[in-house]
Short mmCIF file of N, CA, C and O in Angstrom, two decimals:
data_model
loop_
_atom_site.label_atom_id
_atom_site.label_comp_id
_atom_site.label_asym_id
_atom_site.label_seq_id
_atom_site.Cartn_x
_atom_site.Cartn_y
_atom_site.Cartn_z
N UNK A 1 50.41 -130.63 109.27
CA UNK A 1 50.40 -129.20 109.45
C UNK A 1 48.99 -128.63 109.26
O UNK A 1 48.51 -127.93 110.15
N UNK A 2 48.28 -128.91 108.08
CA UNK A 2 47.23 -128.85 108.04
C UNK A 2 46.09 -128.95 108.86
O UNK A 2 45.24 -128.06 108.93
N UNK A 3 46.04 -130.43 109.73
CA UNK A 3 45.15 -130.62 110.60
C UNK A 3 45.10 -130.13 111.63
O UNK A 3 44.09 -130.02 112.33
N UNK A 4 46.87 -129.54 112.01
CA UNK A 4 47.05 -128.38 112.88
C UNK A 4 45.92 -127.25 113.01
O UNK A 4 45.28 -126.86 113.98
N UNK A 5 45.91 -126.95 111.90
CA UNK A 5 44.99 -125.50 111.65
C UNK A 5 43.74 -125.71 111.44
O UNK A 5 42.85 -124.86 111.51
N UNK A 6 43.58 -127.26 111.08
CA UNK A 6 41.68 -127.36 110.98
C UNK A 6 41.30 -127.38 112.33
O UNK A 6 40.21 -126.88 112.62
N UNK A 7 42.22 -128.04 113.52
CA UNK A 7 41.95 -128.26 114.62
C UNK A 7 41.73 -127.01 115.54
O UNK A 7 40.92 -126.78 116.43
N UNK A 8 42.36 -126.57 115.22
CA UNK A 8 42.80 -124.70 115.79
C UNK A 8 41.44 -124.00 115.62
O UNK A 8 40.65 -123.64 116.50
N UNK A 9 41.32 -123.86 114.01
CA UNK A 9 40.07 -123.44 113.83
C UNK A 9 38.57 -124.06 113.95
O UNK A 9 37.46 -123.54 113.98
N UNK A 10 38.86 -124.88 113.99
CA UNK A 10 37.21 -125.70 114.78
C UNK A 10 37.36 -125.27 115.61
O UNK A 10 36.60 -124.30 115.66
N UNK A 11 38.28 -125.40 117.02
CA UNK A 11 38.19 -124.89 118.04
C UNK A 11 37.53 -123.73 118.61
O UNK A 11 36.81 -123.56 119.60
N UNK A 12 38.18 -122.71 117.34
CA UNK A 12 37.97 -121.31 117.56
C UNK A 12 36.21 -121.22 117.52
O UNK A 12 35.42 -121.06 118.46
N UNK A 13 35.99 -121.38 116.27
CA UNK A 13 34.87 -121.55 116.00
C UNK A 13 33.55 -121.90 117.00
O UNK A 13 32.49 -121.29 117.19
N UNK A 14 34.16 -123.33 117.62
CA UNK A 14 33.28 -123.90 118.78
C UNK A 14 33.33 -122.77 119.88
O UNK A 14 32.35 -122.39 120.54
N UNK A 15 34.45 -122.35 119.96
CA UNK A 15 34.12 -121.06 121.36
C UNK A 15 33.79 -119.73 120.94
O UNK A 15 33.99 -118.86 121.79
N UNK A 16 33.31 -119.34 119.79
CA UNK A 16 32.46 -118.56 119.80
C UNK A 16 30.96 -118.81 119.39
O UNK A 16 30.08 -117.95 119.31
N UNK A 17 30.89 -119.68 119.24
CA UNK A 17 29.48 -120.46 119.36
C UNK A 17 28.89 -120.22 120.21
O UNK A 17 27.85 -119.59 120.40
N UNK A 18 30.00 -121.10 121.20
CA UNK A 18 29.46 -121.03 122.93
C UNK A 18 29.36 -119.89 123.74
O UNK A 18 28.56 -119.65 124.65
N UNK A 19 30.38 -119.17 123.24
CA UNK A 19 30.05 -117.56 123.78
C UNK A 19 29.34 -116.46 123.69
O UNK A 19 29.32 -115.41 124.34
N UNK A 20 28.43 -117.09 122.24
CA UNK A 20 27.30 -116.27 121.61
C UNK A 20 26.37 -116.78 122.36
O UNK A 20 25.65 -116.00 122.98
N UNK A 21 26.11 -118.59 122.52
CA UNK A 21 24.92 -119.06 123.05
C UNK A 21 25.06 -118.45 124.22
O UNK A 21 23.91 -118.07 124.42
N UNK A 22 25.75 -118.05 125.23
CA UNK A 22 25.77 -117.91 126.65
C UNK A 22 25.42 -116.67 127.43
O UNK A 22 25.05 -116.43 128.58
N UNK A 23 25.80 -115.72 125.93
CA UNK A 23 25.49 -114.27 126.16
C UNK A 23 24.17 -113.83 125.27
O UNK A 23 23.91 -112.66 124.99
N UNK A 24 23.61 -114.66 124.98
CA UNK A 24 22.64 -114.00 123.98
C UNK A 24 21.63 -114.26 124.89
O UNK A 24 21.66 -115.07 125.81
N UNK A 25 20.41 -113.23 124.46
CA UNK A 25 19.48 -112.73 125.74
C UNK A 25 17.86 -112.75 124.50
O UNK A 25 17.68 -111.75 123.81
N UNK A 26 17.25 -113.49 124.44
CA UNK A 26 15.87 -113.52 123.96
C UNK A 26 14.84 -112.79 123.54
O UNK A 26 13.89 -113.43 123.98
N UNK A 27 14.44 -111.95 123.03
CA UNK A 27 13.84 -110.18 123.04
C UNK A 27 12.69 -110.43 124.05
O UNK A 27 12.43 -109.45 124.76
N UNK A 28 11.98 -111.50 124.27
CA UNK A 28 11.09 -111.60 124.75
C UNK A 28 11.59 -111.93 125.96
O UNK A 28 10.62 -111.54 126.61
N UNK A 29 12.36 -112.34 126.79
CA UNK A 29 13.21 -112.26 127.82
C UNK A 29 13.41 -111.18 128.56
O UNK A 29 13.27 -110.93 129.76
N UNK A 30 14.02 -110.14 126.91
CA UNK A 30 14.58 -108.81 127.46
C UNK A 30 13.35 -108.02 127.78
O UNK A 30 13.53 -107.38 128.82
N UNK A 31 12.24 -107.85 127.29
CA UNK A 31 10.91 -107.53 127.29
C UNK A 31 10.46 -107.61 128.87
O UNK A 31 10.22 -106.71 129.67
N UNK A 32 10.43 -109.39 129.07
CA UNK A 32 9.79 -109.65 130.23
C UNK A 32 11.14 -109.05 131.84
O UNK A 32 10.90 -108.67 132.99
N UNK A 33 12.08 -109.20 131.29
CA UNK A 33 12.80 -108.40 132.62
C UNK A 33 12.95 -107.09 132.45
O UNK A 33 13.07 -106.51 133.53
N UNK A 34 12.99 -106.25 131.35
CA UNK A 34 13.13 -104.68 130.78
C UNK A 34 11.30 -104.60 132.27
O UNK A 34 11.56 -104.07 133.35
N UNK A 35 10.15 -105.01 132.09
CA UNK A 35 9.33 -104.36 132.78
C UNK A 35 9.64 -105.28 134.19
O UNK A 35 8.57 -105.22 134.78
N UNK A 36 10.21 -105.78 134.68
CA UNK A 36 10.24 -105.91 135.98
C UNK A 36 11.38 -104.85 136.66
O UNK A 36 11.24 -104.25 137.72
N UNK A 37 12.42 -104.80 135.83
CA UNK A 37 12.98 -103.55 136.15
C UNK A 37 12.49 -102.14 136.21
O UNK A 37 13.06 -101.27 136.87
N UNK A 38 11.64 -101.98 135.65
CA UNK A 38 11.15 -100.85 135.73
C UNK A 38 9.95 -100.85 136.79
O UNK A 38 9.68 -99.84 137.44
N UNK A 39 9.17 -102.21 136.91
CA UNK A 39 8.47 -101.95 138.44
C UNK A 39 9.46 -101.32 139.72
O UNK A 39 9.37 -100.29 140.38
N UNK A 40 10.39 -102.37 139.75
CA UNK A 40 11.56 -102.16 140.93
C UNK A 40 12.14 -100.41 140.79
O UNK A 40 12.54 -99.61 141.63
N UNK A 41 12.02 -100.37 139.91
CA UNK A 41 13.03 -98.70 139.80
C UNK A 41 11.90 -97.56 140.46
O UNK A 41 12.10 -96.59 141.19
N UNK A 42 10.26 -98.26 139.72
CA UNK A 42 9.50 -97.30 140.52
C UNK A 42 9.47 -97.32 141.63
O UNK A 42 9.35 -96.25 142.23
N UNK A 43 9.58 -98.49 142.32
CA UNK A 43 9.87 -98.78 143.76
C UNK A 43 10.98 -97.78 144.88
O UNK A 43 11.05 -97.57 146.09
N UNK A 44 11.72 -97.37 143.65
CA UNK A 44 13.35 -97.06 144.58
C UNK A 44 13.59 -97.89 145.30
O UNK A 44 13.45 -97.90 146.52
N UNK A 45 14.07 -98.88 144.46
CA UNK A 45 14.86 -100.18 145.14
C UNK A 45 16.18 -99.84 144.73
O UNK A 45 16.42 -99.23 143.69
N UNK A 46 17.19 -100.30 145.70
CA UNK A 46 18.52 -99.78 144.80
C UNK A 46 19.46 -100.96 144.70
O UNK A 46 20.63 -100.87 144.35
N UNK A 47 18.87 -101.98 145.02
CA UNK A 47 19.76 -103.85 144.70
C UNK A 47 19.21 -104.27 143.43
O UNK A 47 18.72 -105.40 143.53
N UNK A 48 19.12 -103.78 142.27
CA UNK A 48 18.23 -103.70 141.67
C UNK A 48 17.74 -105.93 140.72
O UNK A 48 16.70 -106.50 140.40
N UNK A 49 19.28 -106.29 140.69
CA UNK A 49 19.26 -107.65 140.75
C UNK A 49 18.41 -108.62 141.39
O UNK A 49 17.56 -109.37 140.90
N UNK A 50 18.92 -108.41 142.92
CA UNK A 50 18.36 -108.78 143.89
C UNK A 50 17.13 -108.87 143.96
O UNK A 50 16.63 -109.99 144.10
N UNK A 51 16.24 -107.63 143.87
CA UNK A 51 15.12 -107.85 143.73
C UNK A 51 14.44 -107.94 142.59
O UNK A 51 13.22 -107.97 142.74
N UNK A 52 14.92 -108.01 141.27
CA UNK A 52 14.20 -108.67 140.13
C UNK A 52 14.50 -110.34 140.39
O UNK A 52 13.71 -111.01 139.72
N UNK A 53 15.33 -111.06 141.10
CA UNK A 53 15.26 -112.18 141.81
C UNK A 53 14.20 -112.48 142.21
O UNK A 53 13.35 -113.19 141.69
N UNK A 54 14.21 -111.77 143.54
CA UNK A 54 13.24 -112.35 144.38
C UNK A 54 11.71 -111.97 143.33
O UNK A 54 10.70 -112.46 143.83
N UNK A 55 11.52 -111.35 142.26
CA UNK A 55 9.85 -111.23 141.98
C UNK A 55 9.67 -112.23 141.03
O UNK A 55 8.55 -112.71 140.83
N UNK A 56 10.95 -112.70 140.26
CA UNK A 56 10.91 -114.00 139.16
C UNK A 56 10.31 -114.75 139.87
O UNK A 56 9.09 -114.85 139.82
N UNK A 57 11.36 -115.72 141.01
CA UNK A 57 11.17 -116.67 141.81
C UNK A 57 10.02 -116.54 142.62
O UNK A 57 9.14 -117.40 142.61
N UNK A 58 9.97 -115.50 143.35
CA UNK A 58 8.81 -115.64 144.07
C UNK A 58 7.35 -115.51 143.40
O UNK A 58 6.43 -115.44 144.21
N UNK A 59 7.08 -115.48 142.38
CA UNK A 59 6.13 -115.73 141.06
C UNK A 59 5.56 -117.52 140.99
O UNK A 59 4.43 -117.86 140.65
N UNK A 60 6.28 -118.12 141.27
CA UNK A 60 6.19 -119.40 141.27
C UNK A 60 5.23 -119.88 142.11
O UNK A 60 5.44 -119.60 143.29
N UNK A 61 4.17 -120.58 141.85
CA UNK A 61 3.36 -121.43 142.52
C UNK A 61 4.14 -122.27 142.99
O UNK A 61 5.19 -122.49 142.38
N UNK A 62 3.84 -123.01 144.27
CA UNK A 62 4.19 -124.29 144.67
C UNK A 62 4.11 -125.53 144.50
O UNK A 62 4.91 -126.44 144.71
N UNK A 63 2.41 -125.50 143.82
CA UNK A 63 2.37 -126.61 142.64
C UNK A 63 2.68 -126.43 141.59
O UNK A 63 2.05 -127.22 140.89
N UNK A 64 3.68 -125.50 140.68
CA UNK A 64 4.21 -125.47 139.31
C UNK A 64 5.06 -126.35 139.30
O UNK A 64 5.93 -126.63 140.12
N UNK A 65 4.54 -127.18 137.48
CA UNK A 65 5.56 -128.14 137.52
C UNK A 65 6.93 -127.64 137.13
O UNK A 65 8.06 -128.01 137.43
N UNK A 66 6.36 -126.42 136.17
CA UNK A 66 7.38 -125.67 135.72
C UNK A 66 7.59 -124.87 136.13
O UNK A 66 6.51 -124.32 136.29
N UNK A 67 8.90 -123.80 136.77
CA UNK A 67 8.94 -122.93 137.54
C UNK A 67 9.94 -122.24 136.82
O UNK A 67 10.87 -122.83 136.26
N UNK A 68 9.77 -120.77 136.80
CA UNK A 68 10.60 -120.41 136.14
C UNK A 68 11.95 -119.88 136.91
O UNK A 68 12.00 -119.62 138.11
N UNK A 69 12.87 -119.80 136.11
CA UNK A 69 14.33 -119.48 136.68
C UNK A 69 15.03 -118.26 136.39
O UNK A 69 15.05 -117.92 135.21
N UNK A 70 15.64 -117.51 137.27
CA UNK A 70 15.96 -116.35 137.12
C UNK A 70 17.36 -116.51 135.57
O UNK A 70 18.31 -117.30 135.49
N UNK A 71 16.91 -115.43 134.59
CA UNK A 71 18.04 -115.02 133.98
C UNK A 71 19.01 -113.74 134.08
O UNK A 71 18.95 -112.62 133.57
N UNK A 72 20.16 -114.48 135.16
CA UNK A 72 20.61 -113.16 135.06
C UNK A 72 21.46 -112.42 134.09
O UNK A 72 22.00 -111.35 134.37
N UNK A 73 21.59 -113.13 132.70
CA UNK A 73 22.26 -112.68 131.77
C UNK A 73 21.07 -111.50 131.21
O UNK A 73 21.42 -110.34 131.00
N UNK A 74 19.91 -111.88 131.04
CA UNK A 74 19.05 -111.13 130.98
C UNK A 74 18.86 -109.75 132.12
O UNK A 74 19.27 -108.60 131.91
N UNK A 75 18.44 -110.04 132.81
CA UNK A 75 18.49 -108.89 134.19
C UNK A 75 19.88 -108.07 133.84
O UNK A 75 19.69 -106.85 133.79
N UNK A 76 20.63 -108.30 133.71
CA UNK A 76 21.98 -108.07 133.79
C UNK A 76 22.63 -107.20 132.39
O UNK A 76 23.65 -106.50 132.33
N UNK A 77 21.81 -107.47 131.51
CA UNK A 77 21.38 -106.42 130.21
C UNK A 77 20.75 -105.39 130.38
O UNK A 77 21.08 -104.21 130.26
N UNK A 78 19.53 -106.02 130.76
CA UNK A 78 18.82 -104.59 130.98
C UNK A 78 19.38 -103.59 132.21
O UNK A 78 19.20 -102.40 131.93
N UNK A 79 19.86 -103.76 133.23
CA UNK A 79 20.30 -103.36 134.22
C UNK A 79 21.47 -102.06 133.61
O UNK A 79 21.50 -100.83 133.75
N UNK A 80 22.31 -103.03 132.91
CA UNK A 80 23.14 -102.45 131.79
C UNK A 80 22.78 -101.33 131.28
O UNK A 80 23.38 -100.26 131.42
N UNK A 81 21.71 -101.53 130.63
CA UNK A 81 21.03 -100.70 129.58
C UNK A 81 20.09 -99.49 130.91
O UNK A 81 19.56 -98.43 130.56
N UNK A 82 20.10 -99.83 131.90
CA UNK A 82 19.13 -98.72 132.45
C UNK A 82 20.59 -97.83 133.08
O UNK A 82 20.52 -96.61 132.96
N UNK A 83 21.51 -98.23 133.54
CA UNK A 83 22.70 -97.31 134.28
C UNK A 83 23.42 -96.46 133.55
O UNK A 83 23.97 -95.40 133.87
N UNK A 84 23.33 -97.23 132.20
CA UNK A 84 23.98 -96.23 130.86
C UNK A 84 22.76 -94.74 130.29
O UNK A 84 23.11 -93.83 129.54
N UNK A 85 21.62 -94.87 130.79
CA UNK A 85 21.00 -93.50 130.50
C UNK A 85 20.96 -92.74 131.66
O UNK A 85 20.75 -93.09 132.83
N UNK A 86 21.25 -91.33 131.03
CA UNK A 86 21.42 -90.39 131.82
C UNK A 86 20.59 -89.88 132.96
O UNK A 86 19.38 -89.97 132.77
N UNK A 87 20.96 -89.38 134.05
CA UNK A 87 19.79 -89.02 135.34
C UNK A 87 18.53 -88.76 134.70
O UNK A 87 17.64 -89.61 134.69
N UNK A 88 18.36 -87.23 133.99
CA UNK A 88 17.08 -87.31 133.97
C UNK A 88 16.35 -88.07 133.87
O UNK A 88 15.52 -88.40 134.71
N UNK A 89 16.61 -88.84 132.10
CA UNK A 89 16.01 -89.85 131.48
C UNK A 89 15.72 -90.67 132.69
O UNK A 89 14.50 -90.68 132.79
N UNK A 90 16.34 -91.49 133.84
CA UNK A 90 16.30 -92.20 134.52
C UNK A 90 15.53 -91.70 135.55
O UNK A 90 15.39 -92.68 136.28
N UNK A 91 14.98 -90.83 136.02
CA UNK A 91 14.14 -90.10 136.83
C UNK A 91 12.54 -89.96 136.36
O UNK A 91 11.47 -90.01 136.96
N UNK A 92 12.95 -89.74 134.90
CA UNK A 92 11.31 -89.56 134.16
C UNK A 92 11.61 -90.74 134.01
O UNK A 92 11.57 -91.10 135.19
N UNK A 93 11.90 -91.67 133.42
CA UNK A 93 11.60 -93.22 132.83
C UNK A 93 11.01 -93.64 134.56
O UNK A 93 9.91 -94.19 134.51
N UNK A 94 11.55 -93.47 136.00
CA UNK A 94 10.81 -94.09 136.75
C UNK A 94 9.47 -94.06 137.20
O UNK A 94 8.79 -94.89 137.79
N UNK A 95 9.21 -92.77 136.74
CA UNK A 95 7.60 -92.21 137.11
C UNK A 95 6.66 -92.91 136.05
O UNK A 95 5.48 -93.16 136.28
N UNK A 96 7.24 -93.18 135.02
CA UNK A 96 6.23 -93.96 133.99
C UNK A 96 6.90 -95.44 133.33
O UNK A 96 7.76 -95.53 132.46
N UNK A 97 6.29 -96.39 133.96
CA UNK A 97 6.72 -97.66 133.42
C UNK A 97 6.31 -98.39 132.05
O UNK A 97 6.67 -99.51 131.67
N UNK A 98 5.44 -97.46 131.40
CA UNK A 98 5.58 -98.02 129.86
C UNK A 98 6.19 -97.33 129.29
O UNK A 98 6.21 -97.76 128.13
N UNK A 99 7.02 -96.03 129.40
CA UNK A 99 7.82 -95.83 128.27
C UNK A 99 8.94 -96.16 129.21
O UNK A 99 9.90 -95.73 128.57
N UNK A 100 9.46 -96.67 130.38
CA UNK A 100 10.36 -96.77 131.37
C UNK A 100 11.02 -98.66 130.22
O UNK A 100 12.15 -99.14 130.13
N UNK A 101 9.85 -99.11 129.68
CA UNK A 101 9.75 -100.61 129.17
C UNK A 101 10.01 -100.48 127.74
O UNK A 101 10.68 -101.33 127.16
N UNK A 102 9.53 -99.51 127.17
CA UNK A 102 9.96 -99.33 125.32
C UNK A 102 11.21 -98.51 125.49
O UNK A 102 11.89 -98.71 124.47
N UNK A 103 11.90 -97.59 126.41
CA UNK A 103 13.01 -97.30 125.79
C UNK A 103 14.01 -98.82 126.73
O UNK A 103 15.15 -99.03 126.30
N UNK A 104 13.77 -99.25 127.28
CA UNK A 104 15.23 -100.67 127.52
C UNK A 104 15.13 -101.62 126.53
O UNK A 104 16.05 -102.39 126.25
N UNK A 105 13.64 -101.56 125.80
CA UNK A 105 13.83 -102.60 124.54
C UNK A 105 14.44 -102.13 123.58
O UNK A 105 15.26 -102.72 122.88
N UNK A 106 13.99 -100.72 123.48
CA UNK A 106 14.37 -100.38 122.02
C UNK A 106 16.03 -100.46 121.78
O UNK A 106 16.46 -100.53 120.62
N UNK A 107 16.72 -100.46 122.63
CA UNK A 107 18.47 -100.46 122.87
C UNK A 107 18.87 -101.72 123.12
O UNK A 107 20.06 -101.96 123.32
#
């Protein structure tokens, strides 16, 4: 009966592990996509994913050994975090991309 419940609860345990590792987003991550979003927003781009895609990836040299890879758990935070503030805020945050970059971190 016992091992019933140790088993149960390891379990549990292991899947929120994994669900923390999977959703957790890096500050310096959130940093480095918080200002690519905010290039794109100055842009009036309105796929806004899409094209923080294409500027990760297309960043890549052809001789990099290391290339970096889009996070869209990351993108996908901040994205979050930019649709949840209100028009104005989102109108003035596009005209200026350093405070457009300290208020998606600071949240």
């Amino acid at each position: 009966m016992y091992k019933k419940w140790i088993g149960l609860l390891l379990v549990g345990v292991l899947g929120v592990m994994t669900w923390r590792y999977v959703t957790y987003v890096d500050p310096e991550d959130q940093a480095y996509y918080a200002g690519i979003l905010c290039s794109v927003v100055a842009q009036q781009s309105d796929n806004y994913a899409q094209r923080m895609r294409s500027i990760v990836e297309g960043s890549n040299n052809d001789y990099a050994l290391q290339r970096i890879k889009f996070n869209q758990t990351a993108a996908d935070k901040v994205i979050n975090i930019w649709q949840k503030l209100p028009a104005a805020d989102q109108s003035k945050l596009s005209q200026d991309t350093n405070a457009c970059q300290h208020a998606l971190i600071a949240q």
